PDB file of C-alpha atoms in Angstrom:
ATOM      1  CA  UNK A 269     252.024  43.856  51.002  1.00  0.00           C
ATOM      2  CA  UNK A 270     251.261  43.274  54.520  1.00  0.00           C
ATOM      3  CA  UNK A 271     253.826  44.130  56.560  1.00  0.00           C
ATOM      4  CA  UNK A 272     253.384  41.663  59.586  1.00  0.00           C
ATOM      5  CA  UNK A 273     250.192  39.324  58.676  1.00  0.00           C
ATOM      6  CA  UNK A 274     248.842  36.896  61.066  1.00  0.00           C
ATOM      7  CA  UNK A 275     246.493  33.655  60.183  1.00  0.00           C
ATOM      8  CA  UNK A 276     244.033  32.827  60.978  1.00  0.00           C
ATOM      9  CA  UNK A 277     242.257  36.085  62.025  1.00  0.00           C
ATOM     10  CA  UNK A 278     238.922  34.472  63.466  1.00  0.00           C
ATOM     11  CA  UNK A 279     239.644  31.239  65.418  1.00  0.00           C
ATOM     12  CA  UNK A 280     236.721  29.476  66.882  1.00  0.00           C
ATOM     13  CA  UNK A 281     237.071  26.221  68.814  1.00  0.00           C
ATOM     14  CA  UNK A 282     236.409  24.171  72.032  1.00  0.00           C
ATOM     15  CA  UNK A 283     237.435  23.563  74.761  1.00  0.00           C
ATOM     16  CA  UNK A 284     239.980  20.743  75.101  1.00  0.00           C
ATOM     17  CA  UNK A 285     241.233  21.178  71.605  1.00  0.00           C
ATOM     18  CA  UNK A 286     244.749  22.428  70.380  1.00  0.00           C
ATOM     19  CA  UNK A 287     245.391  24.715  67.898  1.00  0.00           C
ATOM     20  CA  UNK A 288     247.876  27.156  65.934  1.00  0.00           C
ATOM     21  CA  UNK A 289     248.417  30.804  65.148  1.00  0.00           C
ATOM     22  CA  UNK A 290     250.755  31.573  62.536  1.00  0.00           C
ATOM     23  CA  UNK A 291     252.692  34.776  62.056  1.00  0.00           C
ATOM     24  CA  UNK A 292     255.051  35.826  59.389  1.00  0.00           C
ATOM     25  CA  UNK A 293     256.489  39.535  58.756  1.00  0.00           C
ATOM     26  CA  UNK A 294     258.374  40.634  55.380  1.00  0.00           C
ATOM     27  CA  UNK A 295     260.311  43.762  57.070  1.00  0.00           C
ATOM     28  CA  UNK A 296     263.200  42.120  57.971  1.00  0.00           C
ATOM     29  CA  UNK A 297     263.077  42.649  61.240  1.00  0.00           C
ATOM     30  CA  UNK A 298     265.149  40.566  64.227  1.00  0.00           C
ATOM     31  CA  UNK A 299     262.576  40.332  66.955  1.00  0.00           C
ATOM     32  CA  UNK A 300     259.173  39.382  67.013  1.00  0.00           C
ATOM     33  CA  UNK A 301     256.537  38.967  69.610  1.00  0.00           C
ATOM     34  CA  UNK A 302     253.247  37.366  71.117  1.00  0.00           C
ATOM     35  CA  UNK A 303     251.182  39.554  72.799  1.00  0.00           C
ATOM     36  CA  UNK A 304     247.155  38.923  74.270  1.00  0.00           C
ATOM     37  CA  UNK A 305     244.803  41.490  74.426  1.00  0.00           C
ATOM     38  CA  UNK A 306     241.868  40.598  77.247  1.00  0.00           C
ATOM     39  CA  UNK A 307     238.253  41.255  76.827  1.00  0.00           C
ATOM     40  CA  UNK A 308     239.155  44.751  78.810  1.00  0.00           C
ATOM     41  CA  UNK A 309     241.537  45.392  76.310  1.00  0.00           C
ATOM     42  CA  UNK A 310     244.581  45.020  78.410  1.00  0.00           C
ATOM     43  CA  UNK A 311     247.843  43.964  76.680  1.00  0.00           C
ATOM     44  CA  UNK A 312     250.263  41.811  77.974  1.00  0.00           C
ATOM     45  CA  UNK A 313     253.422  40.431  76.398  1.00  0.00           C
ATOM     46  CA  UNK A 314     254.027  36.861  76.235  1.00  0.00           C
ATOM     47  CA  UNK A 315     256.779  35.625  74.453  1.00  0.00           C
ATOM     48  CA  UNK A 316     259.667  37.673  72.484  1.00  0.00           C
ATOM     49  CA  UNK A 317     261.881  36.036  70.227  1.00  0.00           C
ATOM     50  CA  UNK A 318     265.501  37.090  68.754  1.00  0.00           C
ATOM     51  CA  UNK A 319     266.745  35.641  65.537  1.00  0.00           C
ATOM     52  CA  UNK A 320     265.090  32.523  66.137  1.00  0.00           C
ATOM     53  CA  UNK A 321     266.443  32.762  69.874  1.00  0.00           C
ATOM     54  CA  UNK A 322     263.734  32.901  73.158  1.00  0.00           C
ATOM     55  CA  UNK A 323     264.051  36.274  74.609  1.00  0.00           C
ATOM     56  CA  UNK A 324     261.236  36.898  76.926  1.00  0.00           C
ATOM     57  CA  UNK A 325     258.826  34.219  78.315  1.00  0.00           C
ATOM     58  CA  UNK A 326     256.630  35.901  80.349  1.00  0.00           C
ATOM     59  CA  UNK A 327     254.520  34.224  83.255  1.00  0.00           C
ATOM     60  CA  UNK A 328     252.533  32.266  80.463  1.00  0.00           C
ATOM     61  CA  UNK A 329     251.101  28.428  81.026  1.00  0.00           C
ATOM     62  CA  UNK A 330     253.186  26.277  79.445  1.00  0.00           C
ATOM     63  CA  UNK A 331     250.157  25.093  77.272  1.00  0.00           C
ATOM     64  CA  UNK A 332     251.683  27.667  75.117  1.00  0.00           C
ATOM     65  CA  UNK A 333     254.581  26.906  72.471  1.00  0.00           C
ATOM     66  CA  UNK A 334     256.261  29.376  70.652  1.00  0.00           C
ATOM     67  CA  UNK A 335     257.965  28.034  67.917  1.00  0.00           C
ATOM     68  CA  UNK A 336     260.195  30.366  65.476  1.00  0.00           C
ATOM     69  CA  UNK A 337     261.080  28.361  62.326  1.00  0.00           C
ATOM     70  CA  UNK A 338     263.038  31.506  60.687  1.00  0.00           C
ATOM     71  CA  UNK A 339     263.589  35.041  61.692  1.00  0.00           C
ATOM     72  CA  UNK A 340     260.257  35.766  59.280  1.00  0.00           C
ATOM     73  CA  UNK A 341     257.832  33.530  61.197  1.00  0.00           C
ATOM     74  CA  UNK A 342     256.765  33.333  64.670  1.00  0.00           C
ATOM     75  CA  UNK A 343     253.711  30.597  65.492  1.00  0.00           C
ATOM     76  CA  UNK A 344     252.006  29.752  68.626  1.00  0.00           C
ATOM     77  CA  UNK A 345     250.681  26.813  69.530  1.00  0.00           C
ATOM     78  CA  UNK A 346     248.238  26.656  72.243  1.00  0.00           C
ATOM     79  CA  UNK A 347     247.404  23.008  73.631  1.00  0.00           C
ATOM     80  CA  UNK A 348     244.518  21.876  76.016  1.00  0.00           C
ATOM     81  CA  UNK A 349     242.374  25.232  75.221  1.00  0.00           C
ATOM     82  CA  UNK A 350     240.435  26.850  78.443  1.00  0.00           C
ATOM     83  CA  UNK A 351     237.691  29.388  78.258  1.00  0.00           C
ATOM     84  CA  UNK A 352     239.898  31.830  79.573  1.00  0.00           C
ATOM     85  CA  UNK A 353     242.087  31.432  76.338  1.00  0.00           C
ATOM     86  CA  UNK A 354     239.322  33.828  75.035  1.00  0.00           C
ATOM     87  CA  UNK A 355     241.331  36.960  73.936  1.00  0.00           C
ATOM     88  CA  UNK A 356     243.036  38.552  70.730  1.00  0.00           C
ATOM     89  CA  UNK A 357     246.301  37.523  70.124  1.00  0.00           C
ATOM     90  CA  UNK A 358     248.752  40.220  68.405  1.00  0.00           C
ATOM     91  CA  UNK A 359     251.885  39.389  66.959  1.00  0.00           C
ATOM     92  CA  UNK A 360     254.481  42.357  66.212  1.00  0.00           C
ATOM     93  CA  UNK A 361     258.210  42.622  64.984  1.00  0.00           C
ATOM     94  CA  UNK A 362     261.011  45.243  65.734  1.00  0.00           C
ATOM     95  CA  UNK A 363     264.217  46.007  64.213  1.00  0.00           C
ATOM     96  CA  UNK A 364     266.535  45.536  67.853  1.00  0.00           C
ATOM     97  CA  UNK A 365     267.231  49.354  68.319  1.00  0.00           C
ATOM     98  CA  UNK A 366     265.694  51.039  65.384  1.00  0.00           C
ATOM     99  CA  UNK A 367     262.552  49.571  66.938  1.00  0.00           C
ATOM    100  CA  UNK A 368     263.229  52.190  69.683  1.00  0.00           C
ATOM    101  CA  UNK A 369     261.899  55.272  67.669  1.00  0.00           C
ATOM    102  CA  UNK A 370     259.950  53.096  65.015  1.00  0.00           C
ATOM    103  CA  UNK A 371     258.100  51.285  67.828  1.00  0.00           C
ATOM    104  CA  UNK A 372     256.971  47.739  67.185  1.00  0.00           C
ATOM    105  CA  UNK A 373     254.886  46.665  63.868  1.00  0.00           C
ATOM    106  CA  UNK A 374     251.328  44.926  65.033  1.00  0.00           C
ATOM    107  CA  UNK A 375     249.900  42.000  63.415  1.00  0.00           C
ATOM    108  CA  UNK A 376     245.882  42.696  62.779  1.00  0.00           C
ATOM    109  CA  UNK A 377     245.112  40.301  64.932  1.00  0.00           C
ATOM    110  CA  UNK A 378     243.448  36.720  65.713  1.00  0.00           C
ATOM    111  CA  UNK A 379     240.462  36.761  67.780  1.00  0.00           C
ATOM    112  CA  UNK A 380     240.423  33.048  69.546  1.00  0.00           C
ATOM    113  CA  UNK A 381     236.787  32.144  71.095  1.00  0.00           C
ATOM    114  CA  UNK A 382     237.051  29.164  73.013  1.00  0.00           C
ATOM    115  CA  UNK A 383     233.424  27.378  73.569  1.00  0.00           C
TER     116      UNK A 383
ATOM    117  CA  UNK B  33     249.044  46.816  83.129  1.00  0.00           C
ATOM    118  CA  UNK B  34     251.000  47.600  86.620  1.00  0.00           C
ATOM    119  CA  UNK B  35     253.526  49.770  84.997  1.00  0.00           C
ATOM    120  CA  UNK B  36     251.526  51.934  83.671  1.00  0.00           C
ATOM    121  CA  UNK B  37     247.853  53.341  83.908  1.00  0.00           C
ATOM    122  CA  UNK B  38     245.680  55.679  81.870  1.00  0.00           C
ATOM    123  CA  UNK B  39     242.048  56.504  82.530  1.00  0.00           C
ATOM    124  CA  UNK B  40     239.534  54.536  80.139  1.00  0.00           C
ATOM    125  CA  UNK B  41     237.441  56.687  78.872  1.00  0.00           C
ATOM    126  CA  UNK B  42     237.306  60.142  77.322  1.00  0.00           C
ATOM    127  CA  UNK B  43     233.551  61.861  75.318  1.00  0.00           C
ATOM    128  CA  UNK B  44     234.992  64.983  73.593  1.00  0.00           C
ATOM    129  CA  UNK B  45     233.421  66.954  70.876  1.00  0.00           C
ATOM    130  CA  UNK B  46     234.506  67.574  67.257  1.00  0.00           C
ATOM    131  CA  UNK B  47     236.874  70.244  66.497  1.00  0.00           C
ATOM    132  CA  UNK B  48     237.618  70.048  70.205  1.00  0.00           C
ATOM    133  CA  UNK B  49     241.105  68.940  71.878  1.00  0.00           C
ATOM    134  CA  UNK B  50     241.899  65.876  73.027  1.00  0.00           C
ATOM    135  CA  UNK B  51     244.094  65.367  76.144  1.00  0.00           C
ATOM    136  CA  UNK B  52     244.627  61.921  76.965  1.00  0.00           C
ATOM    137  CA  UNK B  53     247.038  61.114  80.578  1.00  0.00           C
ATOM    138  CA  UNK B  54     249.307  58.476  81.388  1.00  0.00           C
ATOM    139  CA  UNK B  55     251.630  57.845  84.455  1.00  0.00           C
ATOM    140  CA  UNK B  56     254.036  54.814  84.665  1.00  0.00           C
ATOM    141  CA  UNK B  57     256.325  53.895  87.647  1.00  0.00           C
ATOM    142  CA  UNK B  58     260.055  52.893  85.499  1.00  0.00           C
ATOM    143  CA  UNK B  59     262.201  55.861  86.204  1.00  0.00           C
ATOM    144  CA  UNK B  60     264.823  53.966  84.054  1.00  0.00           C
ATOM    145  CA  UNK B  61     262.419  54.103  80.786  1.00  0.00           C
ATOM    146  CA  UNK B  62     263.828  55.555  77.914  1.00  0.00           C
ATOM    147  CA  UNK B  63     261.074  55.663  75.389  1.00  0.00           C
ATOM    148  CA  UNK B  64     257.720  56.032  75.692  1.00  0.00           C
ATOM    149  CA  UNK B  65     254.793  55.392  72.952  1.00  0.00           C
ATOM    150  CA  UNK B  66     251.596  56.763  71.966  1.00  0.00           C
ATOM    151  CA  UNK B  67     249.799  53.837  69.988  1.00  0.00           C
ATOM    152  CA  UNK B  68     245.974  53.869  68.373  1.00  0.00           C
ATOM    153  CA  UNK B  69     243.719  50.639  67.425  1.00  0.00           C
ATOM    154  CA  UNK B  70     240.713  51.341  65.761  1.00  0.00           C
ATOM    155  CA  UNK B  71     237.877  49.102  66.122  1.00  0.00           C
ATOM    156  CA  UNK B  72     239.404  45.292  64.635  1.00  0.00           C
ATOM    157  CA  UNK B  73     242.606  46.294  63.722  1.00  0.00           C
ATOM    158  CA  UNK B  74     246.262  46.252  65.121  1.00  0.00           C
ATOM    159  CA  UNK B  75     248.333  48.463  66.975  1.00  0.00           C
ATOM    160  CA  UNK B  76     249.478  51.474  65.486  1.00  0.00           C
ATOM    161  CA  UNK B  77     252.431  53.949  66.060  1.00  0.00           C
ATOM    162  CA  UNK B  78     251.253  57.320  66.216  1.00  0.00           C
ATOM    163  CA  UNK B  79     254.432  59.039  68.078  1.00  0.00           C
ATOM    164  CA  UNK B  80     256.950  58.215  70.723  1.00  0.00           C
ATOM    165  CA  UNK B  81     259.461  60.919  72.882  1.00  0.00           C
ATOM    166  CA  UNK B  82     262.416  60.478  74.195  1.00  0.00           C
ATOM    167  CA  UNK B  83     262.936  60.372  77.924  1.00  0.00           C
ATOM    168  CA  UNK B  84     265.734  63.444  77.508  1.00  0.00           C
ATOM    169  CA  UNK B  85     262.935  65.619  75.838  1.00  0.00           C
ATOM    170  CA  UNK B  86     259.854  67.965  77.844  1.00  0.00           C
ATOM    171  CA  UNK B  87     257.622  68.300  74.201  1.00  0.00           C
ATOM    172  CA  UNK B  88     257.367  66.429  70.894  1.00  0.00           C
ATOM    173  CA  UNK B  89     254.753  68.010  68.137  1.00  0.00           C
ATOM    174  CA  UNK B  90     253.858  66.392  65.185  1.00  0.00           C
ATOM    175  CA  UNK B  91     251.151  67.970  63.309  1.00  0.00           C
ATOM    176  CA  UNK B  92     248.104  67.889  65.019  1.00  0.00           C
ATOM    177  CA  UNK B  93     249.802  65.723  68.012  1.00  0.00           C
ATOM    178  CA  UNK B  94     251.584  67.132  71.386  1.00  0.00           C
ATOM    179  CA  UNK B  95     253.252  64.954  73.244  1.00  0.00           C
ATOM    180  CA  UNK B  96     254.345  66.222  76.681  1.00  0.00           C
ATOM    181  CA  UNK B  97     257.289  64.491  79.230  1.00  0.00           C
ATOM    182  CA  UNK B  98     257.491  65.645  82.799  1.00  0.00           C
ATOM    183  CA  UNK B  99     259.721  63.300  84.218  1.00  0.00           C
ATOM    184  CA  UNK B 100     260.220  63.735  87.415  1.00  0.00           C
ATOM    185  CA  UNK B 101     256.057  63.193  87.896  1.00  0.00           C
ATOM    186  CA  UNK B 102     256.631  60.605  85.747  1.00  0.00           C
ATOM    187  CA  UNK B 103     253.574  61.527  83.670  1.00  0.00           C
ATOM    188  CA  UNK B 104     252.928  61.581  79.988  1.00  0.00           C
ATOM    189  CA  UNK B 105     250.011  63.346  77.832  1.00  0.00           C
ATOM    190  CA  UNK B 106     248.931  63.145  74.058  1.00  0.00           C
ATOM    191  CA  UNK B 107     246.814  66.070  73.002  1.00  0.00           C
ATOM    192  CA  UNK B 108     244.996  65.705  69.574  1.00  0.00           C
ATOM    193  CA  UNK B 109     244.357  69.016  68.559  1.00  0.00           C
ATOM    194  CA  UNK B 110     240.782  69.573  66.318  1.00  0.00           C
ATOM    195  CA  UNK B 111     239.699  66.143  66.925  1.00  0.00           C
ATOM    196  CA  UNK B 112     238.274  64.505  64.278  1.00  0.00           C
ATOM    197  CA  UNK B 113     235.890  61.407  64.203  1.00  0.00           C
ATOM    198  CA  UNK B 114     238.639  59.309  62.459  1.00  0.00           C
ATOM    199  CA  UNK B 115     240.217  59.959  66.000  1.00  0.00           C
ATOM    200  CA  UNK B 116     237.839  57.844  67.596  1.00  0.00           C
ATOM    201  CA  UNK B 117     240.002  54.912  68.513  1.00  0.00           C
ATOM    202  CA  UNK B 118     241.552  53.372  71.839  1.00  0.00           C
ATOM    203  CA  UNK B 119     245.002  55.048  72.386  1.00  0.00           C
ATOM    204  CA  UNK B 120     247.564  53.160  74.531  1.00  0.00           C
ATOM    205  CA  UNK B 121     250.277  54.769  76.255  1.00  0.00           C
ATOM    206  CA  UNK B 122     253.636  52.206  76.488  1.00  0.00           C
ATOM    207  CA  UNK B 123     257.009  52.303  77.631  1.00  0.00           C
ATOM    208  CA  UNK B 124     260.231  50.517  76.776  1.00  0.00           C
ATOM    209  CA  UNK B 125     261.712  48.209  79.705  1.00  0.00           C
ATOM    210  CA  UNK B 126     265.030  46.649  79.948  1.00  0.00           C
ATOM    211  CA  UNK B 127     267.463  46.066  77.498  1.00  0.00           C
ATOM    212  CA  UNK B 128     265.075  43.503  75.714  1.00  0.00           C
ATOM    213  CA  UNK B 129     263.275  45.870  74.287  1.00  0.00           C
ATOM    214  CA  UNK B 130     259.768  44.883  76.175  1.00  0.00           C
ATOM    215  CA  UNK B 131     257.050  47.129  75.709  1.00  0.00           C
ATOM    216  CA  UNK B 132     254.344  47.574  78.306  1.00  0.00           C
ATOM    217  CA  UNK B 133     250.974  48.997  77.966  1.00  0.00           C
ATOM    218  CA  UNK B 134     248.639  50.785  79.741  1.00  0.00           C
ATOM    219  CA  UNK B 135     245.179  49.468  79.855  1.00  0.00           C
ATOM    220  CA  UNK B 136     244.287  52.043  76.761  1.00  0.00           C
ATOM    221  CA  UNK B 137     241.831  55.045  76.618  1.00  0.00           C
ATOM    222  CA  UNK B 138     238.526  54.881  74.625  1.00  0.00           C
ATOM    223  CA  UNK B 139     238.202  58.494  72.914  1.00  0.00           C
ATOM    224  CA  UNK B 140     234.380  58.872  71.422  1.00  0.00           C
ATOM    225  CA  UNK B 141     234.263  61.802  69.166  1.00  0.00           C
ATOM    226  CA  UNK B 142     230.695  63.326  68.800  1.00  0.00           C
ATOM    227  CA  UNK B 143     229.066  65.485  66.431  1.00  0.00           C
TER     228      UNK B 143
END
């Protein structure tokens, strides 16, 4: 069983258009997390969320909705894509302060190309 | 990112060691990571210290602390070319548990 999955993992689309990302873990975890990961491979955090409850919202256009239905699922919904929306998209889930020594569980990843 | 930085790229031989450097600039972090993505996939735990602690080893890992430079170090001891990878140093910030990354170093392992 995956532990934190993430759909789709290939997302091709243009310019203009929205579209979702969904995320779901099965480890019971409390947080969960958005992060992008540029063409350099830099990763930057962009939303956090805490039993259903907005944590962190980084610096991030608001063009991008996080929306957690349940604890298990995270999705993010990007409206009005840009070319710069280009990246991979992780999404990853911690147990609060066991998440300290366990780290964070990563999501395999969607790739979003926007044309 | 800002918080922390790692150089990008590291060519070592097989059966070689590893030594792959970090600094960040949050005296106040408490935990800092060692993660791996290989080519496609996710982020991966490898190992993490604690800021109390010099020196965490873990099989064919060594993690080393000095605080006060505020400089961290994973060595990969007989590297392997499995251990080809980019390795991202992180540390924990603020009580919301945010993780920041370094920009990640590209090990190439060659025959």
């Amino acid at each position: 069983d995956t532990a934190v999955s993430q759909t789709p993992k290939y997302l091709v689309t243009q310019m203009g258009n929205d579209k979702s990302i969904k995320c779901e873990q099965n480890l019971g975890h409390d947080t969960m997390y958005w992060y992008k990961q540029d063409s350099k491979k830099f990763l930057k955090i962009m939303f956090s969320y805490n039993n259903k409850e907005l944590i962190i919202n980084e610096t991030v256009p608001n063009r991008f909705s996080p929306k957690s239905p349940d604890k298990a699922h995270l999705n993010l919904h990007i409206n009005s894509l840009e070319l710069g929306d280009s990246a991979v998209y992780f999404c990853a889930s911690s147990q609060d302060e066991e998440g300290l020594v366990k780290g964070y569980t990563f999501g395999s990843g969607t790739r979003l190309t926007v044309v | 990112g800002e918080d922390v930085e790692q150089s990008l790229f590291l060519s070592v031989r097989e059966g070689d060691s590893s030594v792959i450097n970090c600094t960040y600039t949050d005296s106040s972090s408490t935990y800092l990571y060692w993660y791996k993505q290989e080519p496609g996939a996710g982020l991966q735990l490898l190992t993490y210290i604690f800021s109390n602690m010099d020196m965490k080893q873990d099989q064919r890992l060594t993690v080393l602390l000095n605080k006060k430079d505020k400089h961290l170090s994973l060595r990969i001891a007989d590297t392997q070319t499995g251990d080809s990878a980019i390795y991202f140093c992180a540390d924990l910030l603020g009580d919301d548990y945010k993780l920041s990354f370094g920009a990640g170093t590209t090990v190439t392992v060659r025959a």
